[in-house]
mmCIF file of C-alpha atoms in Angstrom:
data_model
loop_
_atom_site.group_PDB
_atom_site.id
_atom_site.type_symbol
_atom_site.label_atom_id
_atom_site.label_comp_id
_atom_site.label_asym_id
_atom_site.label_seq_id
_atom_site.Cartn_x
_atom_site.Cartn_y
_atom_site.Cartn_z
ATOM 1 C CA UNK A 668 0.000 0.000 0.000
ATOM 2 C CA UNK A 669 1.530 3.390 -0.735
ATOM 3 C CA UNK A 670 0.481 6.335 1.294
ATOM 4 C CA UNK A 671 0.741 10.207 -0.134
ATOM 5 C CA UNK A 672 1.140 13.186 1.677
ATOM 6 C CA UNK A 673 1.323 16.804 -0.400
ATOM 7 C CA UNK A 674 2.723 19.305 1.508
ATOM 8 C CA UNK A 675 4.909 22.613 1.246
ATOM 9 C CA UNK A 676 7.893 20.613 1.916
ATOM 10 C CA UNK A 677 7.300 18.208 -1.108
ATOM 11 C CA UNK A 678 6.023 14.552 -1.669
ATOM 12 C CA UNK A 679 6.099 12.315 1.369
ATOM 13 C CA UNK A 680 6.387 8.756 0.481
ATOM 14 C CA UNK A 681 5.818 5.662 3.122
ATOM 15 C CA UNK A 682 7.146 2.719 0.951
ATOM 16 C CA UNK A 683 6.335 -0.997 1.703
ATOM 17 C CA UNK A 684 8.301 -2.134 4.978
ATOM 18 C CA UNK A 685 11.210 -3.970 3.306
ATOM 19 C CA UNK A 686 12.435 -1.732 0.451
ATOM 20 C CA UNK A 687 15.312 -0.048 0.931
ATOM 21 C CA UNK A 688 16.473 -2.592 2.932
ATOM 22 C CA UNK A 689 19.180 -5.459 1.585
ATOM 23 C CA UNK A 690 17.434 -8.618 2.309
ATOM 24 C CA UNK A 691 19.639 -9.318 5.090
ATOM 25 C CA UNK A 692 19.135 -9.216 8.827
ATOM 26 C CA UNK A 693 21.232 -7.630 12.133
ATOM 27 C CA UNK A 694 21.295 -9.099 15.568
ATOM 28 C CA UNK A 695 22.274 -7.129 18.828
ATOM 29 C CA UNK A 696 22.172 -9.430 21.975
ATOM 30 C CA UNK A 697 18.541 -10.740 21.965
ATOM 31 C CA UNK A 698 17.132 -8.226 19.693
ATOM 32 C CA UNK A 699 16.857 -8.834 15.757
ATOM 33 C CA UNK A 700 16.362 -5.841 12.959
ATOM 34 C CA UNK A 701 14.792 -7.119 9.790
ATOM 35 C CA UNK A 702 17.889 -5.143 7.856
ATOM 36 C CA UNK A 703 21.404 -4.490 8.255
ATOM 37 C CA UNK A 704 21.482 -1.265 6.291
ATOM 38 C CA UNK A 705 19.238 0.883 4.774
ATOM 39 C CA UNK A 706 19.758 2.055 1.255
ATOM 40 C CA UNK A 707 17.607 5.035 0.537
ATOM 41 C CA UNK A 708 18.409 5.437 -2.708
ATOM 42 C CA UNK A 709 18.063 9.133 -4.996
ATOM 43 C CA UNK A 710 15.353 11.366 -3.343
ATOM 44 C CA UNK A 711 14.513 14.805 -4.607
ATOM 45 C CA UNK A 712 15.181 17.815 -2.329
ATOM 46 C CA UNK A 713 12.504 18.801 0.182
ATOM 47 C CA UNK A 714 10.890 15.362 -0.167
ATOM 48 C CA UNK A 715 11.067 12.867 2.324
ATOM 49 C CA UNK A 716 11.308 8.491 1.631
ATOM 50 C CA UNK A 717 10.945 6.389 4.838
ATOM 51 C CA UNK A 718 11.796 2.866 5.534
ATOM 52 C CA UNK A 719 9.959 0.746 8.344
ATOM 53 C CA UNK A 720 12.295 -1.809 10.095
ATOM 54 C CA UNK A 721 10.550 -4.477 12.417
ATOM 55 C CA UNK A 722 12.416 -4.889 15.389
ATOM 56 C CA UNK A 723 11.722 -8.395 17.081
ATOM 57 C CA UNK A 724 12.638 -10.061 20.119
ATOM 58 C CA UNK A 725 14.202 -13.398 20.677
ATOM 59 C CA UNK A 726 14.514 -13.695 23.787
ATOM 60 C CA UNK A 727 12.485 -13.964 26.982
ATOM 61 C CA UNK A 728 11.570 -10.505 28.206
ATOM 62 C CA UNK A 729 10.958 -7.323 27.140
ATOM 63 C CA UNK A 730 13.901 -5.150 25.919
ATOM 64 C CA UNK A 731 13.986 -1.394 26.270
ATOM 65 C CA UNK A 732 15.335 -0.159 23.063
ATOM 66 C CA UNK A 733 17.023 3.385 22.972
ATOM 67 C CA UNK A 734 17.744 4.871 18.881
ATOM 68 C CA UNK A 735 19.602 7.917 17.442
ATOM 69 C CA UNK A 736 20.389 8.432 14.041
ATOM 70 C CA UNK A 737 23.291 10.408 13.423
ATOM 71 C CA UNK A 738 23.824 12.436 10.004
ATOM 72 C CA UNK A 739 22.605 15.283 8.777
ATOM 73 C CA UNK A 740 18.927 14.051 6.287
ATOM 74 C CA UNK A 741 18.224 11.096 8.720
ATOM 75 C CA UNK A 742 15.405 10.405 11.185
ATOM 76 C CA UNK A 743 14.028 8.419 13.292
ATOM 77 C CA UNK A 744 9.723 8.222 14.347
ATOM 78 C CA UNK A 745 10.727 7.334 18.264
ATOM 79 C CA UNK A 746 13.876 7.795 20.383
ATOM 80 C CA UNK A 747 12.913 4.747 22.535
ATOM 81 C CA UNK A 748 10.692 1.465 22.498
ATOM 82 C CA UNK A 749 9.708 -1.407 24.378
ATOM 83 C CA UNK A 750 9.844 -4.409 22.677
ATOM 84 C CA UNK A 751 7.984 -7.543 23.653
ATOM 85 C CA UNK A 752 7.601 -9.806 20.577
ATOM 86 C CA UNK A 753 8.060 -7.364 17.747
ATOM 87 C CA UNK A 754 8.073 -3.394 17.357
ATOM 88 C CA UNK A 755 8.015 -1.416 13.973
ATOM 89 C CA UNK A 756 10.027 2.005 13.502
ATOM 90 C CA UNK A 757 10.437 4.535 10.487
ATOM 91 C CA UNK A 758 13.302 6.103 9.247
ATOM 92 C CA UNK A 759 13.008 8.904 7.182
ATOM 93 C CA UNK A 760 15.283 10.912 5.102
ATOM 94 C CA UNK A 761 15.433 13.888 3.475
ATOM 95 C CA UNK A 762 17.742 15.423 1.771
ATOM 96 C CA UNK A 763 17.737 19.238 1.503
ATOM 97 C CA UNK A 764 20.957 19.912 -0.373
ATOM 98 C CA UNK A 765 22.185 17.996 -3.947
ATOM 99 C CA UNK A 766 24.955 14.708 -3.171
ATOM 100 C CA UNK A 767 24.852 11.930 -1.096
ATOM 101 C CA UNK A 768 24.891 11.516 2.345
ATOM 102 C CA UNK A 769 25.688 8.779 5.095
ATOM 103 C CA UNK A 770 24.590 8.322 8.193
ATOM 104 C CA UNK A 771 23.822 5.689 11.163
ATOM 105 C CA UNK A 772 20.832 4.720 13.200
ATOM 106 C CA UNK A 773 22.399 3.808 16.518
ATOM 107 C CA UNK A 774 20.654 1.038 18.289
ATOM 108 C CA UNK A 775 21.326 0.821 22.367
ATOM 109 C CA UNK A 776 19.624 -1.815 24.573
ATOM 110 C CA UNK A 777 19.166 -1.694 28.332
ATOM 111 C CA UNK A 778 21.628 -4.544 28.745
ATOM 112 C CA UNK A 779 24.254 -2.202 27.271
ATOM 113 C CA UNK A 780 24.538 -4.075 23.744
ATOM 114 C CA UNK A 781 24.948 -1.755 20.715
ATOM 115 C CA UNK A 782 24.570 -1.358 16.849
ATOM 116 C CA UNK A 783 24.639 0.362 13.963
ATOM 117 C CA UNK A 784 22.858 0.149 11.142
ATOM 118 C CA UNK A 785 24.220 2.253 8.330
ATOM 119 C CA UNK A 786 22.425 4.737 6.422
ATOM 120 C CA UNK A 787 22.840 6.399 3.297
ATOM 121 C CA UNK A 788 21.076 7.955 0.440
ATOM 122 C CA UNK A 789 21.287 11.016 -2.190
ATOM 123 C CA UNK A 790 20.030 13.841 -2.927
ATOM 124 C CA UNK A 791 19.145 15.279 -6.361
ATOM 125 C CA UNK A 792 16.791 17.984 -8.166
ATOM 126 C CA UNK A 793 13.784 17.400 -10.229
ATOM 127 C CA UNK A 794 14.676 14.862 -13.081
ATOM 128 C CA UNK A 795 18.156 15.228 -12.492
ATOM 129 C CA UNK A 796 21.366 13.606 -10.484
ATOM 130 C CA UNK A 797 24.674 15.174 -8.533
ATOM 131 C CA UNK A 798 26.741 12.750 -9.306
ATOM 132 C CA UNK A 799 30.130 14.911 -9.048
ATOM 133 C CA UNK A 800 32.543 12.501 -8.928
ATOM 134 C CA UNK A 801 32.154 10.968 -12.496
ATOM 135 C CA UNK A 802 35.901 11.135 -14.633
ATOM 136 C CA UNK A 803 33.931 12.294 -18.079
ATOM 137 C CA UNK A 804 34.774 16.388 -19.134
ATOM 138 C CA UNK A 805 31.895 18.620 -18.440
ATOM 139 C CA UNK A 806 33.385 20.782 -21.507
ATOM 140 C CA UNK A 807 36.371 23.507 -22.343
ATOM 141 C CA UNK A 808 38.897 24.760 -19.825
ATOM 142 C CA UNK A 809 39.631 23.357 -16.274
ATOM 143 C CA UNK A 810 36.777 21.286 -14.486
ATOM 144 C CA UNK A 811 37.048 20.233 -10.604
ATOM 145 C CA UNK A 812 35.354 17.800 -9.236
ATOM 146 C CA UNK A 813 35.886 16.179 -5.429
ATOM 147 C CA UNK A 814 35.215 12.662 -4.188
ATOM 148 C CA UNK A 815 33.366 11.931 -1.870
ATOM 149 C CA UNK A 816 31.174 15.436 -2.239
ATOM 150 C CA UNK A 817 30.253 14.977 1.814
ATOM 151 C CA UNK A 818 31.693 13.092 4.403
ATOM 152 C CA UNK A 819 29.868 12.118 7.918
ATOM 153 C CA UNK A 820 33.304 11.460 11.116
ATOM 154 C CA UNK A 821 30.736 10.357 13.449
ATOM 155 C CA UNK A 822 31.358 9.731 17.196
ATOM 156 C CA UNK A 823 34.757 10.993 17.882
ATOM 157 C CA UNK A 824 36.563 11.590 21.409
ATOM 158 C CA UNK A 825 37.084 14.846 22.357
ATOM 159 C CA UNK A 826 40.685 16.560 21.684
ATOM 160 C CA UNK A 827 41.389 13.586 19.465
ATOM 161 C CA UNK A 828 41.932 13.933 15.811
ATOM 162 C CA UNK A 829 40.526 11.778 12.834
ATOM 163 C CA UNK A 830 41.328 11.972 9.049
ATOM 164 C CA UNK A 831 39.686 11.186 5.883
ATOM 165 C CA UNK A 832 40.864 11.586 2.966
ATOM 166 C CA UNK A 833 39.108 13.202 -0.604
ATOM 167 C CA UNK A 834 40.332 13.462 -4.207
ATOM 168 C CA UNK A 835 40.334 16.339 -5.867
ATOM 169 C CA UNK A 836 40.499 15.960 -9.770
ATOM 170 C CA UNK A 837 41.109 18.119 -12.974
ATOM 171 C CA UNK A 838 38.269 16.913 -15.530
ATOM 172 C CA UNK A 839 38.880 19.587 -17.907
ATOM 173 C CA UNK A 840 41.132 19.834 -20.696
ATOM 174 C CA UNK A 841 43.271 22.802 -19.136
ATOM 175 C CA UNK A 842 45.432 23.140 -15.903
ATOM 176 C CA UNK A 843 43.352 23.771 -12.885
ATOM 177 C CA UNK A 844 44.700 26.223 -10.497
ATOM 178 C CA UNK A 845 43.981 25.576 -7.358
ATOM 179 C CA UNK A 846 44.746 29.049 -5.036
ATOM 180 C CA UNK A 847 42.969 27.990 -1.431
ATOM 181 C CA UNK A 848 41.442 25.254 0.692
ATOM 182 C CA UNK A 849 39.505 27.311 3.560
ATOM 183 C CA UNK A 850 37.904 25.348 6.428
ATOM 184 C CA UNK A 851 34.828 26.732 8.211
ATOM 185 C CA UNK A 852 35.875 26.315 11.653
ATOM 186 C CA UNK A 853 38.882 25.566 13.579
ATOM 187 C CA UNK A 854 37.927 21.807 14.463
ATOM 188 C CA UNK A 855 38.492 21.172 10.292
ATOM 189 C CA UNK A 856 42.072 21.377 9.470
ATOM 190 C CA UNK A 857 43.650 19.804 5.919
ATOM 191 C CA UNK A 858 46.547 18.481 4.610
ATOM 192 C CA UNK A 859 48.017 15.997 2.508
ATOM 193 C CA UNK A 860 48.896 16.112 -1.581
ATOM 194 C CA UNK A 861 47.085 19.739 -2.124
ATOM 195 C CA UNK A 862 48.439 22.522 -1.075
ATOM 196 C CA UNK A 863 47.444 25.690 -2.264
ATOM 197 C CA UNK A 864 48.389 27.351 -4.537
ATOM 198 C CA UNK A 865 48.492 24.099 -7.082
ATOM 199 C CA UNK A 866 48.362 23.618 -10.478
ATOM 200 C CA UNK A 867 46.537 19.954 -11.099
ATOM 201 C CA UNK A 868 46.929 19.278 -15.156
ATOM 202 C CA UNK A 869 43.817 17.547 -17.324
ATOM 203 C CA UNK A 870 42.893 14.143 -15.960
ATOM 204 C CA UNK A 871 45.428 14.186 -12.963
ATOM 205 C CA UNK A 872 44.563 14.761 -9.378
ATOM 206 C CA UNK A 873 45.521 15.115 -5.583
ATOM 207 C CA UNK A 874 44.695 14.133 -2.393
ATOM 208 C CA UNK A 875 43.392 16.551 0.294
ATOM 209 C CA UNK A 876 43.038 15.332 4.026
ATOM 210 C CA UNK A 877 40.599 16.350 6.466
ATOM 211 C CA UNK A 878 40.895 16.139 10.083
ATOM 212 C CA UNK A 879 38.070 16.926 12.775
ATOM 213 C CA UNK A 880 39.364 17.555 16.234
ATOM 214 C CA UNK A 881 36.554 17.886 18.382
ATOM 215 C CA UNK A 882 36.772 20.373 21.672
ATOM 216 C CA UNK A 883 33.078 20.573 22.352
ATOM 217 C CA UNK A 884 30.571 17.235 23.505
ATOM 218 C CA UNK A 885 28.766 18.729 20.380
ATOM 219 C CA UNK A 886 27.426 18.336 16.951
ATOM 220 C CA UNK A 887 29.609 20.022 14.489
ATOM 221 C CA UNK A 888 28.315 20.543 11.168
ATOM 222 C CA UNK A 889 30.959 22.522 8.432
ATOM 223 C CA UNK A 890 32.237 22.602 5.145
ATOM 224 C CA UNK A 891 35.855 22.353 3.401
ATOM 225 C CA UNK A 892 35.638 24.805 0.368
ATOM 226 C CA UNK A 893 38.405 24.722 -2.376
ATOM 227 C CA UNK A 894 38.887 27.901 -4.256
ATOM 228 C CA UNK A 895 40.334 26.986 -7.895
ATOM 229 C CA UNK A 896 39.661 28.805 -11.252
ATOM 230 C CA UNK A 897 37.263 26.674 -12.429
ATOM 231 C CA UNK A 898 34.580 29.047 -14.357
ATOM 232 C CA UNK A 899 31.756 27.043 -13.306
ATOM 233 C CA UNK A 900 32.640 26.528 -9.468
ATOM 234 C CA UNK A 901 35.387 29.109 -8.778
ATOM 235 C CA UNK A 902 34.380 27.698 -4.854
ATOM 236 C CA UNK A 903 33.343 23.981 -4.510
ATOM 237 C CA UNK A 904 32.335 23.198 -1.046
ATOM 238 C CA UNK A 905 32.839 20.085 0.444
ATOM 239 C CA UNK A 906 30.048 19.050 3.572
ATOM 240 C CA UNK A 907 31.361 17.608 6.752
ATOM 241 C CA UNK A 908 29.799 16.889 10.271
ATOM 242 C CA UNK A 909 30.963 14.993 13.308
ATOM 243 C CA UNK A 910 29.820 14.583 16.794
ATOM 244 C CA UNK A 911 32.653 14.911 19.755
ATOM 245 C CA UNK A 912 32.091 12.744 22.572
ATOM 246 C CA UNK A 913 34.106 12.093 25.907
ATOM 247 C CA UNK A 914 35.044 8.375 25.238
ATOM 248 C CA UNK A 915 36.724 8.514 28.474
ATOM 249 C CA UNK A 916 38.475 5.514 29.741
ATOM 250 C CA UNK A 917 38.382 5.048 33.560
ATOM 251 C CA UNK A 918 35.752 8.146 33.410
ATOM 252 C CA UNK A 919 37.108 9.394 37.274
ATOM 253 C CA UNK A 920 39.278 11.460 38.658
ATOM 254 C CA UNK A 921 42.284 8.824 40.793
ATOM 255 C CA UNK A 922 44.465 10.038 43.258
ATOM 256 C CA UNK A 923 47.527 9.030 44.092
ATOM 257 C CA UNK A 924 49.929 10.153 46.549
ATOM 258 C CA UNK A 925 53.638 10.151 46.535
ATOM 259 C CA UNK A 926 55.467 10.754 50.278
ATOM 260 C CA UNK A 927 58.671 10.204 48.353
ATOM 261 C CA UNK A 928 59.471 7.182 50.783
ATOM 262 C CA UNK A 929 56.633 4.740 49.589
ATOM 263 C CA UNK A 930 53.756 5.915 47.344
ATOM 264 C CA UNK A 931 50.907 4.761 50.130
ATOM 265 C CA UNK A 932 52.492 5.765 53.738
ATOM 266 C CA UNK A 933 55.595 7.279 54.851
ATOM 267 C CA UNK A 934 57.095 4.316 56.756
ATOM 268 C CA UNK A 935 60.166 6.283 57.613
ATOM 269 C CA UNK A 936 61.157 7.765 60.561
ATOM 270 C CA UNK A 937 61.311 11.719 60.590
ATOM 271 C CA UNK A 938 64.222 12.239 62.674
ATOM 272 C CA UNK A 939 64.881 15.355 64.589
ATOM 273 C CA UNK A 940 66.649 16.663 67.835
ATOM 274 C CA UNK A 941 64.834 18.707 70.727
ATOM 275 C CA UNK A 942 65.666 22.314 68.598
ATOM 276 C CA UNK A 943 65.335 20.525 65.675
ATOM 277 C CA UNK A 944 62.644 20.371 62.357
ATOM 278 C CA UNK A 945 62.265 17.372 59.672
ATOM 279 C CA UNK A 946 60.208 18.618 56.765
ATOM 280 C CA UNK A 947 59.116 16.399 53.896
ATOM 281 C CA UNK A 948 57.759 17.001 51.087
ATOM 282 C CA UNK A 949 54.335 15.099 49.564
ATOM 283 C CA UNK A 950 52.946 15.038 46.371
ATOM 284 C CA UNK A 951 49.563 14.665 45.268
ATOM 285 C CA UNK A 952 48.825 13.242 41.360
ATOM 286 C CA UNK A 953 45.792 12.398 39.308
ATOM 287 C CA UNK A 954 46.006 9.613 37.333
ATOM 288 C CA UNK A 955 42.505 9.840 35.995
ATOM 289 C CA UNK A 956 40.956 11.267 33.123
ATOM 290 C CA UNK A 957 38.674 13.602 34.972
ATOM 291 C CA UNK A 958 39.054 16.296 37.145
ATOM 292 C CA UNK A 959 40.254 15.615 40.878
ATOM 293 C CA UNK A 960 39.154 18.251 43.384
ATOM 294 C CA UNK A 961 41.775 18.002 46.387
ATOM 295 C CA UNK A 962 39.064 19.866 48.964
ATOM 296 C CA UNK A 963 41.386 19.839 51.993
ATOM 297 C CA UNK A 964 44.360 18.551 53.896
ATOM 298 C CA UNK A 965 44.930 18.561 57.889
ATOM 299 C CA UNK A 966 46.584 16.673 60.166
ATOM 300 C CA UNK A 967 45.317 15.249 63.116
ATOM 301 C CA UNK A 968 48.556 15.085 66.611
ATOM 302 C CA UNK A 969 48.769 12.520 69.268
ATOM 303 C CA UNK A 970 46.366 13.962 71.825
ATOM 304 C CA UNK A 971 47.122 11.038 74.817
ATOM 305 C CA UNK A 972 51.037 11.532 75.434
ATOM 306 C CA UNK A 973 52.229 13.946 72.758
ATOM 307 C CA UNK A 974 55.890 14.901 73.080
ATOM 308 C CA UNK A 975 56.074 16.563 69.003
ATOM 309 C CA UNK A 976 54.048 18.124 66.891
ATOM 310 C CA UNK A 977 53.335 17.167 62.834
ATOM 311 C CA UNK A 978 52.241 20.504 61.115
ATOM 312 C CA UNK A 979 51.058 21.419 57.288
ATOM 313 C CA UNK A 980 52.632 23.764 55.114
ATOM 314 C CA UNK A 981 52.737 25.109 51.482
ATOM 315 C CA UNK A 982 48.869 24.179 51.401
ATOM 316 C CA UNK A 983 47.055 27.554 50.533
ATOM 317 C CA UNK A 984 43.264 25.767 50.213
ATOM 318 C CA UNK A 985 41.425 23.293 47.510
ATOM 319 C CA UNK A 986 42.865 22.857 44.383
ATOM 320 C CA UNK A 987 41.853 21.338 41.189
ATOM 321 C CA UNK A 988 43.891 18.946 39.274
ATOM 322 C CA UNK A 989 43.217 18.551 35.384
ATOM 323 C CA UNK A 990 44.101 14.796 34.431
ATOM 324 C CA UNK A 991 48.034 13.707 34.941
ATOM 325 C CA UNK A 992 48.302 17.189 36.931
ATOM 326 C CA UNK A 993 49.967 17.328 40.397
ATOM 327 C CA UNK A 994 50.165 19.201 43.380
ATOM 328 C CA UNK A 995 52.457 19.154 46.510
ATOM 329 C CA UNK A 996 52.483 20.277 50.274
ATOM 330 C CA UNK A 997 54.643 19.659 53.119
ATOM 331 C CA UNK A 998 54.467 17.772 56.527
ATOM 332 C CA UNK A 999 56.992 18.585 59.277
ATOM 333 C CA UNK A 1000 57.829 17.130 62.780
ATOM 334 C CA UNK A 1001 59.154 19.177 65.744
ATOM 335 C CA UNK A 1002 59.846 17.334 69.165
ATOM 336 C CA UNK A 1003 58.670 18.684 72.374
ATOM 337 C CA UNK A 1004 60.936 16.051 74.455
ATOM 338 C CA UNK A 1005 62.859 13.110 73.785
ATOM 339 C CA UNK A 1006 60.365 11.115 72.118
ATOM 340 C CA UNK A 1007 58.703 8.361 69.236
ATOM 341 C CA UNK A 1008 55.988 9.239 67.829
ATOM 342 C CA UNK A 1009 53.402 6.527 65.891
ATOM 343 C CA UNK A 1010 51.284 6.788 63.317
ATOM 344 C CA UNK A 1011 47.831 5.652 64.511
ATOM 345 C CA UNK A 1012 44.916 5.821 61.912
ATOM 346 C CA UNK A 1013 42.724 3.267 64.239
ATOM 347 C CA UNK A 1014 42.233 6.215 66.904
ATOM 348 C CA UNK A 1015 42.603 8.778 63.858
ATOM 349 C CA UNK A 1016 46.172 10.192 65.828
ATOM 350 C CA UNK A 1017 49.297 11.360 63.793
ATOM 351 C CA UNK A 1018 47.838 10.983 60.879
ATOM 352 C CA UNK A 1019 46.880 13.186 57.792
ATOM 353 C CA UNK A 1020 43.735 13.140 55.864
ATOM 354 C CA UNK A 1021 43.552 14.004 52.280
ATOM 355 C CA UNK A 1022 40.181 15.023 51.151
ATOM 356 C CA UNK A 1023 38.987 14.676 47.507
ATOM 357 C CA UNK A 1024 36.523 13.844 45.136
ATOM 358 C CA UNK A 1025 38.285 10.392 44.087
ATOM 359 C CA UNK A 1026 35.588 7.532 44.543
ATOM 360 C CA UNK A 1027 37.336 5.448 45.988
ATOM 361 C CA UNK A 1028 39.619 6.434 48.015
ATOM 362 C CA UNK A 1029 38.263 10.188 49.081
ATOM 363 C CA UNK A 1030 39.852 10.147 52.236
ATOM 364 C CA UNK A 1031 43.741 9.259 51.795
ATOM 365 C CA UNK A 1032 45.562 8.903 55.274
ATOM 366 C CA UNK A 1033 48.847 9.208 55.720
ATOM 367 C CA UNK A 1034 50.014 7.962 59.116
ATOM 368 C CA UNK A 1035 53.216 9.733 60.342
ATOM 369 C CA UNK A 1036 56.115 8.561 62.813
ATOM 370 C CA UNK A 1037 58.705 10.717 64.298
ATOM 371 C CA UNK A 1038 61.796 10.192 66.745
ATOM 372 C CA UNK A 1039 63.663 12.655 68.339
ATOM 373 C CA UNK A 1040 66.936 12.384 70.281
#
């Protein structure tokens, strides 16, 4: 049954639930999609094609089913569904620019299984195609044409660059002069075989590289445009997107502390006479890839039989420590009377207490000794 819906965006087309798909099937844990891509196919500007896919369950209970397409064109009817026995969702594209485009529908289930289905499709005017990549002259003169026209990074981790790579070729039957390549944002830089300004002769061609370096947990949509003398497309611009994401790895801040004797307690002795002082000097690092807020440090004397005191110094309040940054205070012992003094974190005495926002280990003691002659 076909279904058609006239509106000011154009024709609206709901074909039957499996075209567009390739006859195959994809699995993710007990979950199975009736496709494992979806192949929209040439679709005029302003109109949109959708494509059902059944979703059906294998297993024994229900399955909460989260979705997200990403690329620019793609949709999807529902962000979420509960599937008992079998579900149906539409994707829909449509394309408002000429060229193909790519894109995923990311499928996330409550037990933490993913997948993704790819998604592509192209866009063209009324009766017409974009096909920009084809080797034949389009006539006289220099003629430029870049493979592919668009090109989707996806999911990338933030601060961390990724590189594609397109070819730009000289269909015409003069030398093209190529004078610029001018990003649209910082988070695009290029690279490789072109680099303006570059003569490419008929029928030859370089190689330009694109990187995307993310800064932002953000969409980024942005073009690459090449500036040539090309009469017909003096500027040619090339479509990219990308979406940076904090792929973290242990996703925490970790502390660790270094008392330059043993990198959990100081087991030395600080040694000192009556008149005397023994400073040393500790050092507080995070080895995570978050943030680690040091809130406070203080020590805590012997309060039964104290004959020396353990002070702080060089702390100045709570600091924040990016990842792999470090910070450092000291601890010092001065004796009252000939005396040992012992650690004793049971009954909290001679001991220092490092206060952070680690998880598991937000209170870091230190337990201190000292012996004075």
């Amino acid at each position: 049954m076909l279904f058609l819906l006239v509106g000011c965006v154009g024709l609206t087309t709901v074909p039957s639930k499996d075209a567009g798909t390739d006859g195959s099937s994809s699995t993710v844990g007990a979950l199975e999609i009736n496709a494992s891509a979806l192949e929209f196919g040439d679709v005029e500007l302003d109109t949109t094609v959708s494509r059902e896919l059944t979703l059906s369950n294998t297993g024994g209970s229900s399955i909460s089913v989260e979705l997200d397409v990403q690329g620019d064109g793609f949709s999807v009817s529902t962000e979420s569904v509960s599937v008992g026995t079998e579900s149906i969702i539409t994707v829909d594209f449509t394309p408002r620019t000429e060229g193909p485009y790519d894109g995923t529908l990311d499928v996330l289930l409550d037990a933490g299984d993913t997948l993704a289905l790819p998604l592509s499709g192209n866009g063209v005017t009324e009766g017409g195609d974009t096909d920009t990549d084809t080797d034949e002259p389009s006539g006289p003169g220099p003629n430029i044409t870049v493979s592919p026209s668009r090109y989707s990074f996806g999911r990338v981790d933030l601060e961390t660059p990724t590189t594609t790579t397109f070819t730009v070729t000289n269909n015409g039957d003069e030398d093209l002069l190529v004078s610029d390549v001018v990003t649209s944002a910082g988070v695009w830089t290029t690279g490789g075989t072109l680099r303006p300004p570059q003569v490419i002769s008929p029928g030859s061609n370089k190689l330009l590289e694109v990187s995307f370096t993310p800064t932002a947990a953000t969409t980024y949509t942005g073009s690459v445009s090449i500036v040539s003398d090309d009469p017909d497309q003096p500027t040619l611009a090339v479509s990219v997107d990308g979406e940076g994401v904090d792929l973290c790895d242990i996703c925490s801040p970790l502390i660790d502390v270094d008392t330059g004797a043993d990198p959990y307690a100081i087991t030395d002795f600080f040694y000192t006479s009556f008149t005397g002082t023994d400073t040393r000097t500790v050092t507080i690092r995070n080895l995570g890839d978050e943030d680690l807020v040091v809130s406070n440090v203080s020590v805590n004397n012997d309060f039964l039989a104290s004959s020396g005191t353990f002070t702080i110094g060089s702390w100045t309040g709570a600091v924040t420590l990016p990842p792999y940054g470090s910070d450092s205070f000291t601890i010092s012992f001065r004796a009252t009377g000939a005396c040992v003094e012992v650690g004793q974190a049971s009954i909290d005495m001679n001991v220092v207490h490092i206060l952070s926002n680690d998880p598991s280990a937000g209170d870091w003691v230190i337990e201190l000794s000292g012996l004075a002659l």
